[in-house]
Every structure is written in structure tokens, then in C-alpha cells.
CSV table of C-alpha atoms in Angstrom, one decimal:
chain,number,residue,atom,x,y,z
A,3,MET,CA,121.0,126.6,71.7
A,4,THR,CA,123.1,123.8,73.1
A,5,THR,CA,121.8,120.2,72.9
A,6,THR,CA,123.3,117.5,75.2
A,7,HIS,CA,122.6,113.9,74.1
A,8,VAL,CA,123.0,112.2,77.4
A,9,ASP,CA,125.7,109.5,77.6
A,10,PHE,CA,124.5,107.1,80.3
A,11,ASN,CA,128.0,105.8,80.8
A,12,SER,CA,129.0,109.2,82.1
A,13,PHE,CA,126.6,109.1,85.0
A,14,LYS,CA,128.0,109.1,88.6
A,15,VAL,CA,126.1,106.3,90.4
A,16,ASP,CA,125.3,106.9,94.1
A,17,LYS,CA,125.9,104.1,96.6
A,18,HIS,CA,122.2,103.0,96.8
A,19,ALA,CA,121.5,103.2,93.1
A,20,LEU,CA,121.6,100.3,90.7
A,21,ALA,CA,122.4,101.3,87.2
A,22,GLN,CA,123.2,99.0,84.2
A,23,GLN,CA,123.9,100.1,80.7
A,24,THR,CA,122.1,97.8,78.2
A,25,GLU,CA,121.5,97.8,74.4
A,26,ASN,CA,118.1,99.3,75.1
A,27,GLY,CA,119.3,102.1,77.4
A,28,LEU,CA,119.9,102.6,81.1
A,29,LEU,CA,118.3,100.0,83.5
A,30,LEU,CA,117.8,101.8,86.8
A,31,SER,CA,116.7,100.5,90.2
A,32,ALA,CA,117.6,101.3,93.9
A,33,GLU,CA,118.3,99.6,97.2
A,34,LYS,CA,116.8,102.4,99.2
A,35,ASN,CA,113.7,104.6,98.8
A,36,LEU,CA,114.5,108.1,97.5
A,37,ARG,CA,111.1,109.8,98.2
A,38,SER,CA,111.5,109.8,102.0
A,39,SER,CA,114.8,111.6,101.6
A,40,PHE,CA,113.4,114.8,99.9
A,41,LEU,CA,114.7,116.9,102.8
A,42,PRO,CA,117.3,119.7,102.4
A,43,THR,CA,119.4,118.2,105.2
A,44,LYS,CA,119.4,114.7,103.8
A,45,PRO,CA,121.8,113.8,101.1
A,46,LEU,CA,120.4,111.8,98.2
A,47,THR,CA,122.0,108.4,97.9
A,48,SER,CA,119.9,106.4,95.4
A,49,CYS,CA,120.4,108.5,92.2
A,50,VAL,CA,122.5,108.8,89.2
A,51,THR,CA,124.0,112.2,88.5
A,52,MET,CA,125.0,113.9,85.3
A,53,PRO,CA,128.6,115.1,85.1
A,54,LYS,CA,127.8,118.6,84.0
A,55,THR,CA,125.4,121.3,85.2
A,56,PHE,CA,122.7,123.1,83.2
A,57,ARG,CA,121.3,126.6,82.9
A,58,LEU,CA,117.7,127.8,82.3
A,59,PRO,CA,115.9,128.1,80.1
A,60,LEU,CA,116.1,124.5,79.2
A,61,CYS,CA,114.1,121.5,78.0
A,62,ILE,CA,114.5,117.9,79.3
A,63,HIS,CA,113.2,115.1,77.1
A,64,MET,CA,113.2,111.4,78.0
A,65,THR,CA,111.8,108.1,76.7
A,66,VAL,CA,111.2,105.9,79.6
A,67,HIS,CA,109.7,102.4,80.2
A,68,MET,CA,108.7,101.7,83.8
A,69,PRO,CA,106.8,98.4,84.5
A,70,GLN,CA,107.7,99.0,88.1
A,71,PRO,CA,107.6,102.8,88.8
A,72,ALA,CA,108.5,105.4,89.8
A,73,LEU,CA,110.8,108.0,88.1
A,74,HIS,CA,112.2,110.9,90.1
A,75,LEU,CA,113.8,113.8,88.1
A,76,LEU,CA,115.8,116.1,90.3
A,77,LEU,CA,117.1,119.5,89.1
A,78,GLY,CA,118.9,121.7,91.5
A,79,GLU,CA,117.1,121.7,94.8
A,80,GLY,CA,113.8,120.5,93.3
A,81,HIS,CA,112.2,117.3,92.0
A,82,LEU,CA,109.5,115.9,89.8
A,83,SER,CA,108.0,112.4,90.3
A,84,PHE,CA,106.3,110.3,87.7
A,85,GLY,CA,104.2,107.2,88.2
A,86,THR,CA,103.9,107.4,92.0
A,87,GLN,CA,100.8,106.0,93.7
A,88,SER,CA,100.1,108.2,96.6
A,89,ASP,CA,102.2,111.3,96.3
A,90,ASN,CA,100.9,114.8,97.1
A,91,ARG,CA,104.4,116.2,96.8
A,92,SER,CA,105.3,115.1,93.3
A,93,ILE,CA,106.7,118.5,92.5
A,94,SER,CA,109.0,120.9,94.3
A,95,ASP,CA,110.8,124.1,93.4
A,96,ILE,CA,114.4,124.0,91.9
A,97,VAL,CA,115.6,126.9,94.0
A,98,GLU,CA,113.5,127.2,97.2
A,99,PRO,CA,111.7,123.9,97.8
A,100,ASP,CA,109.5,123.3,100.9
A,101,ARG,CA,107.6,120.4,102.3
A,102,LYS,CA,104.2,121.7,101.5
A,103,PRO,CA,101.9,119.6,99.3
A,104,LYS,CA,102.1,120.3,95.6
A,105,HIS,CA,101.4,117.8,92.8
A,106,PHE,CA,100.3,117.2,89.3
A,107,ASN,CA,98.8,114.3,87.3
A,108,ASN,CA,101.9,112.1,87.0
A,109,HIS,CA,100.2,109.0,85.7
A,110,THR,CA,102.3,106.9,83.3
A,111,ASP,CA,101.6,103.8,81.2
A,112,LEU,CA,103.2,100.7,82.6
A,113,ALA,CA,102.8,98.7,79.4
A,114,LYS,CA,104.6,101.0,76.9
A,115,ASP,CA,107.2,103.7,76.5
A,116,ASN,CA,106.4,107.1,78.0
A,117,GLU,CA,107.6,110.3,76.3
A,118,ILE,CA,108.3,112.9,79.0
A,119,THR,CA,109.2,116.5,78.3
A,120,VAL,CA,109.8,119.1,80.9
A,121,LEU,CA,110.3,122.8,80.0
A,122,TYR,CA,111.9,125.0,82.6
A,123,GLY,CA,111.5,128.5,81.2
A,124,LEU,CA,112.4,131.8,82.9
A,125,LYS,CA,108.7,132.8,82.8
A,126,PHE,CA,106.9,129.5,82.6
A,127,MET,CA,107.2,125.8,83.4
A,128,GLN,CA,105.5,123.0,81.5
A,129,ILE,CA,105.3,119.2,81.9
A,130,ILE,CA,104.2,117.0,79.0
A,131,VAL,CA,103.6,113.2,79.2
A,132,ASN,CA,102.9,111.3,76.0
A,133,GLY,CA,101.9,114.5,74.2
A,134,GLU,CA,99.5,115.6,76.9
A,135,THR,CA,100.3,118.7,79.0
A,136,ARG,CA,100.0,117.7,82.7
A,137,TYR,CA,101.2,120.9,84.3
A,138,PHE,CA,101.6,124.5,83.2
A,139,SER,CA,102.6,127.4,85.5
A,140,LYS,CA,103.8,131.0,85.3
A,141,ARG,CA,104.1,131.3,89.1
A,142,GLU,CA,106.9,129.0,90.2
A,143,LYS,CA,109.0,130.3,93.1
A,144,TYR,CA,112.2,130.1,91.2
A,145,MET,CA,110.9,132.7,88.7
A,146,ARG,CA,110.8,135.4,91.3
A,147,SER,CA,113.6,134.2,93.7
A,148,ASP,CA,116.3,136.7,94.6
A,149,ILE,CA,118.9,133.9,94.5
A,150,PHE,CA,117.9,132.3,91.2
A,151,ALA,CA,120.3,134.4,89.0
A,152,ASP,CA,123.3,133.3,91.0
A,153,MET,CA,122.2,129.7,91.1
A,154,ASN,CA,121.5,129.7,87.3
A,155,LYS,CA,124.9,131.2,86.6
A,156,ALA,CA,126.6,128.4,88.5
A,157,GLY,CA,124.3,125.8,86.8
A,158,PHE,CA,121.9,123.3,88.2
A,159,GLU,CA,122.8,119.7,88.9
A,160,LEU,CA,120.6,117.0,87.2
A,161,LYS,CA,119.9,113.7,88.8
A,162,ILE,CA,117.6,110.7,88.1
A,163,GLY,CA,116.3,108.4,90.8
A,164,THR,CA,113.7,105.7,91.3
A,165,ASP,CA,112.1,103.8,94.2
A,166,LYS,CA,113.4,100.7,95.9
A,167,PHE,CA,112.9,97.5,93.8
A,168,ALA,CA,111.6,99.5,90.9
A,169,GLU,CA,112.4,98.6,87.3
A,170,LEU,CA,113.1,101.6,85.1
A,171,MET,CA,114.5,101.7,81.6
A,172,ILE,CA,115.6,105.1,80.3
A,173,LYS,CA,115.9,104.6,76.5
A,174,ASN,CA,117.1,108.0,75.6
A,175,MET,CA,117.5,111.5,77.1
A,176,THR,CA,118.4,114.9,75.8
A,177,VAL,CA,118.8,118.3,77.5
A,178,GLU,CA,118.4,121.5,75.4
A,179,GLU,CA,119.7,124.8,76.8
A,180,TYR,CA,118.2,127.9,75.1
A,181,ASP,CA,119.8,131.2,74.4
A,182,VAL,CA,116.5,133.0,74.7
A,183,GLU,CA,113.1,132.1,76.3
A,184,PRO,CA,111.4,129.4,74.1
A,185,ASP,CA,107.8,129.2,73.3
A,186,ALA,CA,105.6,126.9,75.4
A,187,VAL,CA,104.3,123.8,73.6
A,188,PRO,CA,100.6,124.5,72.5
A,189,ILE,CA,98.2,123.0,75.0
A,190,ASN,CA,95.7,120.9,73.1
A,191,ASN,CA,94.1,119.1,76.1
A,192,GLU,CA,92.3,120.0,79.3
A,193,ILE,CA,94.8,119.6,82.2
A,194,ASP,CA,93.4,116.9,84.4
A,195,GLU,CA,93.5,117.0,88.2
A,196,THR,CA,95.9,114.9,90.1
A,197,ARG,CA,95.0,111.2,90.6
A,198,LEU,CA,95.9,110.8,94.3
A,199,TYR,CA,95.2,107.6,96.1
A,200,PHE,CA,92.2,107.9,98.3
A,201,ILE,CA,89.3,105.6,99.4
A,202,ARG,CA,85.9,107.0,98.4
A,203,LYS,CA,83.5,107.0,101.3
A,204,GLY,CA,80.3,104.9,101.1
A,205,VAL,CA,81.7,102.8,98.2
A,206,LYS,CA,81.6,99.0,98.6
A,207,ALA,CA,83.3,96.8,96.0
A,208,GLY,CA,84.1,93.1,95.8
A,209,PHE,CA,87.6,91.7,95.9
A,210,GLU,CA,87.6,90.9,92.2
A,211,GLU,CA,86.5,94.5,91.3
A,212,CYS,CA,89.2,96.1,93.4
A,213,ILE,CA,92.0,94.3,91.6
A,214,SER,CA,90.4,94.4,88.1
A,215,LEU,CA,92.6,97.2,86.7
A,216,LEU,CA,95.9,95.7,87.7
A,217,ALA,CA,98.0,93.6,85.3
A,218,PRO,CA,96.9,90.0,85.0
A,219,ALA,CA,100.2,88.7,86.6
A,220,LEU,CA,99.6,91.0,89.6
A,221,GLN,CA,96.0,89.9,90.0
A,222,ALA,CA,97.2,86.2,90.0
A,223,GLU,CA,99.7,86.9,92.8
A,224,ILE,CA,97.1,88.8,94.9
A,225,ILE,CA,94.6,86.0,94.5
A,226,LYS,CA,97.3,83.5,95.7
A,227,ALA,CA,98.0,85.6,98.8
A,228,ASP,CA,94.3,86.0,99.5
A,229,GLN,CA,93.6,82.2,99.2
A,230,PHE,CA,96.6,81.4,101.4
A,231,LEU,CA,95.6,83.9,104.2
A,232,LEU,CA,92.0,82.9,104.3
A,233,SER,CA,92.5,79.2,104.0
A,234,GLU,CA,94.8,79.0,107.1
A,235,LYS,CA,92.1,78.8,109.7
A,236,GLU,CA,94.5,78.6,112.7
A,237,LEU,CA,95.7,82.1,111.8
A,238,LYS,CA,92.2,83.4,112.4
A,239,ILE,CA,92.4,86.1,109.8
A,240,LYS,CA,89.6,88.5,108.9
A,241,ARG,CA,89.5,90.4,105.6
A,242,LYS,CA,88.3,94.0,105.3
A,243,ILE,CA,87.7,95.7,101.9
A,244,GLU,CA,87.4,99.5,101.6
A,245,GLY,CA,86.8,101.5,98.4
A,246,ASP,CA,86.9,100.3,94.8
A,247,GLN,CA,89.4,99.9,92.0
A,248,LEU,CA,90.0,103.7,91.9
A,249,GLY,CA,91.2,103.6,95.5
A,250,CYS,CA,91.0,100.5,97.5
A,251,LYS,CA,92.5,99.1,100.7
A,252,ILE,CA,92.3,95.3,101.4
A,253,THR,CA,93.4,94.5,105.0
A,254,TYR,CA,93.9,91.1,106.5
A,255,ILE,CA,94.1,91.2,110.3
A,256,SER,CA,94.9,88.4,112.8
A,257,SER,CA,93.9,90.1,116.1
A,258,VAL,CA,94.5,86.8,117.9
A,259,HIS,CA,98.2,86.8,116.9
A,260,GLY,CA,98.7,90.5,116.4
A,261,PHE,CA,99.8,90.9,112.7
A,262,SER,CA,98.3,92.7,109.7
A,263,TYR,CA,98.8,92.6,106.0
A,264,SER,CA,97.4,95.3,103.6
A,265,LEU,CA,97.2,96.1,99.9
A,266,ARG,CA,96.6,99.6,98.6
A,267,ILE,CA,95.3,99.7,95.1
A,268,ASN,CA,94.9,102.7,92.8
A,269,GLU,CA,93.8,101.7,89.3
A,270,HIS,CA,96.8,100.0,87.8
A,271,LEU,CA,99.2,100.7,90.7
A,272,MET,CA,99.5,98.9,94.0
A,273,SER,CA,101.7,98.4,97.0
A,274,HIS,CA,101.5,96.0,100.0
A,275,SER,CA,102.8,96.0,103.5
A,276,TYR,CA,103.0,93.8,106.6
A,277,TRP,CA,103.7,94.2,110.3
A,278,TRP,CA,103.2,93.0,113.8
A,279,TYR,CA,101.0,95.9,114.6
A,280,MET,CA,101.4,98.3,117.5
A,281,VAL,CA,98.7,98.8,120.1
A,282,SER,CA,98.4,101.5,122.8
A,283,ASN,CA,95.8,100.1,125.3
A,284,TYR,CA,98.2,98.2,127.5
A,285,LYS,CA,101.7,98.6,128.9
A,286,TYR,CA,104.5,96.9,126.9
A,287,GLU,CA,108.2,97.0,127.7
A,288,GLY,CA,107.7,99.7,130.2
A,289,LYS,CA,105.6,102.1,128.0
A,290,PHE,CA,102.1,102.4,126.7
A,291,MET,CA,102.9,101.6,123.1
A,292,GLY,CA,103.8,98.1,121.9
A,293,ARG,CA,102.9,94.9,120.2
A,294,LYS,CA,100.9,92.0,121.4
A,295,ASN,CA,103.3,89.7,119.6
A,296,ASP,CA,106.4,90.0,117.4
A,297,LEU,CA,108.1,86.9,115.9
A,298,THR,CA,110.2,88.8,113.4
A,299,ASN,CA,113.6,87.8,114.6
A,300,SER,CA,112.8,84.1,115.0
A,301,VAL,CA,111.0,84.0,111.7
A,302,LEU,CA,113.9,85.7,109.9
A,303,LYS,CA,116.4,83.3,111.5
A,304,ARG,CA,114.4,80.3,110.4
A,305,VAL,CA,113.9,81.7,106.8
A,306,TYR,CA,117.7,82.2,106.7
A,307,GLU,CA,118.3,78.6,107.5
A,308,LEU,CA,116.0,77.5,104.7
A,309,SER,CA,117.0,80.2,102.1
A,310,PRO,CA,119.6,83.0,102.9
A,311,GLU,CA,118.6,84.8,99.6
A,312,ILE,CA,115.0,85.1,100.7
A,313,ALA,CA,115.9,86.2,104.2
A,314,GLU,CA,118.2,89.0,102.9
A,315,ARG,CA,115.4,90.2,100.5
A,316,LEU,CA,112.9,90.2,103.4
A,317,VAL,CA,115.2,92.4,105.4
A,318,SER,CA,115.5,94.8,102.5
A,319,TYR,CA,111.7,95.2,102.4
A,320,TYR,CA,111.6,96.8,105.9
A,321,GLY,CA,111.1,100.5,105.9
A,322,LYS,CA,114.4,101.8,107.3
A,323,CYS,CA,114.5,104.4,110.1
A,324,THR,CA,115.6,107.8,108.7
A,325,GLY,CA,116.1,109.5,112.1
A,326,CYS,CA,113.3,112.0,111.5
A,327,SER,CA,112.4,112.4,115.2
A,328,GLN,CA,114.5,112.4,118.4
A,329,SER,CA,111.5,111.2,120.4
A,330,CYS,CA,110.3,108.5,118.1
A,331,ALA,CA,108.2,105.8,119.8
A,332,VAL,CA,108.0,103.4,116.8
A,333,LYS,CA,111.7,102.8,116.1
A,334,THR,CA,112.0,99.0,116.0
A,335,VAL,CA,115.3,97.1,116.1
A,336,TYR,CA,115.5,93.7,114.5
A,337,GLU,CA,118.4,91.3,113.9
A,338,LEU,CA,119.5,88.7,111.4
A,339,ASN,CA,122.8,86.8,111.5
A,340,GLY,CA,124.2,89.0,114.2
A,341,LYS,CA,123.5,92.2,112.2
A,342,LYS,CA,121.0,94.7,113.6
A,343,PHE,CA,118.8,96.9,111.5
A,344,VAL,CA,116.4,99.7,112.6
A,345,SER,CA,113.0,99.8,111.1
A,346,CYS,CA,110.4,102.5,111.0
A,347,HIS,CA,107.3,101.0,112.7
A,348,GLY,CA,108.7,97.5,112.2
A,349,SER,CA,106.8,97.3,109.0
A,350,MET,CA,107.7,95.8,105.6
A,351,HIS,CA,106.9,97.8,102.4
A,352,MET,CA,106.7,96.0,99.1
A,353,ASN,CA,105.9,97.2,95.6
A,354,MET,CA,104.5,95.5,92.5
A,355,ASN,CA,107.5,93.3,91.9
A,356,LEU,CA,106.2,89.7,91.7
A,357,GLN,CA,109.1,88.4,93.7
A,358,THR,CA,107.8,90.3,96.8
A,359,PHE,CA,104.7,88.1,96.8
A,360,SER,CA,106.5,84.8,96.7
A,361,ASP,CA,108.9,85.9,99.4
A,362,PHE,CA,106.0,87.1,101.5
A,363,ARG,CA,104.2,83.7,101.2
A,364,PHE,CA,107.4,81.9,102.0
A,365,MET,CA,107.8,83.9,105.2
A,366,LEU,CA,104.2,83.3,106.2
A,367,ASP,CA,104.7,79.6,105.8
A,368,VAL,CA,107.5,79.7,108.3
A,369,GLN,CA,105.6,82.0,110.6
A,370,LYS,CA,102.5,79.7,110.5
A,371,ASP,CA,104.6,76.7,111.6
A,372,MET,CA,105.9,78.8,114.6
A,373,LEU,CA,102.5,80.0,115.6
């Protein structure tokens, strides 16, 4: 058996990854989302890569603290994702991945260290989080693939990635390569089903109940946003709540002005997004798909005059176009300081980082004055 104690200083850092060696471990973040790039033809540009390759059977063990998830572990052509909110593709095969839904219970604790162990055997695969088996299989595609032997002989590349604006601390990491097939770790728990984000039908919960499982600091920021949006009567915003704290969507819509803000909450996880929404019941710019209003360019320009730092962060929140379709009808071009950027649907996507809430309120203040 060969054991590799990972030296974080040896990692190759891709251009959109942010990695910093600290006394507690490797602090990892990213400037670009990784999950939208899990396509064979798309190179991964927001990862750190180990300098050596590994052969199965092997065991990966990590101690990770992730107050702002998520963690993506990539081996060969496949990946595992931990701590993601709405992810029905949290696992893919290391030899022959596809885009079909496949997932496991990848829940992590945001308040403490998480012990993650992944066993890639020749005849079984096992994922263990904090001593609890979350996935066990003897029917992975790589186990019966005709090309596995050659790929294993060459060795599999190992990468680690995270989501844009995430905060991930990898405290230690080891990789053990076995000479013979190891035993699986005894399973002492019932393997729970995946916790995917969904809104239960017929469930009606209040605002406070929907946010009740989030961290207190997050709850405070959401309450500030809620009070701001509902207090500005001239914006004519209506609030809609669907589901409960297990799966909730809170939407604020200004149909008069044409913008929408929404929060998606799943127990202790949440994300929020904003856009000048698209409509399809009238002709706009020569086609039947457009927006009633869109002040993005003028708002960004004004924000930049007041605070260049906030303006640059706001631009980074926009979901970037990945060129997934030649005939895309929602590709949206915006501009700041003479630099154009192409956004998917023209929408901003923000995570649980508290900075995103204060930036969003700053932007709304500017927008309110313009309206």
C-alpha cells in the first residue's frame, strides 16, 4: 500500500481557482462556477490539481470545513459533489460519465469539520461522511468498462474544486493506493435518500418558518432584504412564499417595473437570484421574447461611480454564458466601463456569502432612485 499525504503547496492552481495556503490548511474558492462545466468538451478552469496520478483501488480521506459550500472532488473523468443545494448530478463515473441524473445524500455540516472518505475499489465504491455511509455500490460503470484497465494503468488525475464565492478549508488530505482490493467499511447506518431541493405541494409556511433552519446571520440578512423590498412602496413589489423550511421559494416581483428577486431555501442551505425578467407575450427588439424593462447597464454605471469595488462584484454575480446552444434566445449582453460581458438569462446568482446581500441592497438603492 502506498500512502500520499497531500502537500497543498504542490497543487497546480487553475486560472479561475483561488487557493491560499494557511496555517490551518488550504483555503479554496473560485471566480467561476464549476458545476455548469461538467461536460466532456468543456475544460475545467476553477480547480486545483494534484501533480501525480493515482491507480485503483484507492481511498481518499479529507477533513474539510465549508461554511460556504460546496466541495467537488474530481477523479479521472468523474466527480463527486458535497454540500450542494439542488444537485441531481452529484456523482458521475470516473471512466464513462454521462449527463444522466445520479445522486447521493451529500449533506454536510456548515458549523464544524467534516470527515469525508471515498473508497474506489475494483468491485465496490463507498462514500462516508462523518462516519455515516452515504453511498455504496457494486455496479459502477467503471467496474465493467472495457477501457478501465488501460486508464487505470496510466493513472487517474485528481482535482478539487468549489463553487463561485464559496469558502472551503481543506485541513488535511491523504490518498491510499492498495496492492489488493480492500474491505469495505462496515455499514452501521441506514443509507438515507438524497435530500434534493424541492417545494412540497400544498404546504404553506410563514416567512419566519421558511428561514428558521438557516444560520442566524443569514436570517438577519434575509430579514433586512425583506423589509427593504416591502417598505419601498413605489417599487410596487409583491411577495410570494411557496413550501416550507425543507424546500422553500420566496419571490419578490415588481410586475410594474419588470424585475424579480427570489430566494431558494433548503434547510440550512440557500441561494438567491435577481433579474429583469423575460416575457413572451409581446414583441421586443424584433422577436417575441424580451423584457419589459432593463436598467442593468445604467445601474451598473451609477454603482461604479459610487463604488467601483461593489460594481465589479455585482458583475461577477451574473451567470456567465457558457455557449451551450447555438440558437440561444436568452443570451444577454451587458457592459461596464467599456467592457462587455455575456450573461445567461441576464440573471444574477448569489450564494450564502453575507457580502452578496449588502451588495444587492446597495444596487437596489441606486435602482430605486433611477426608477
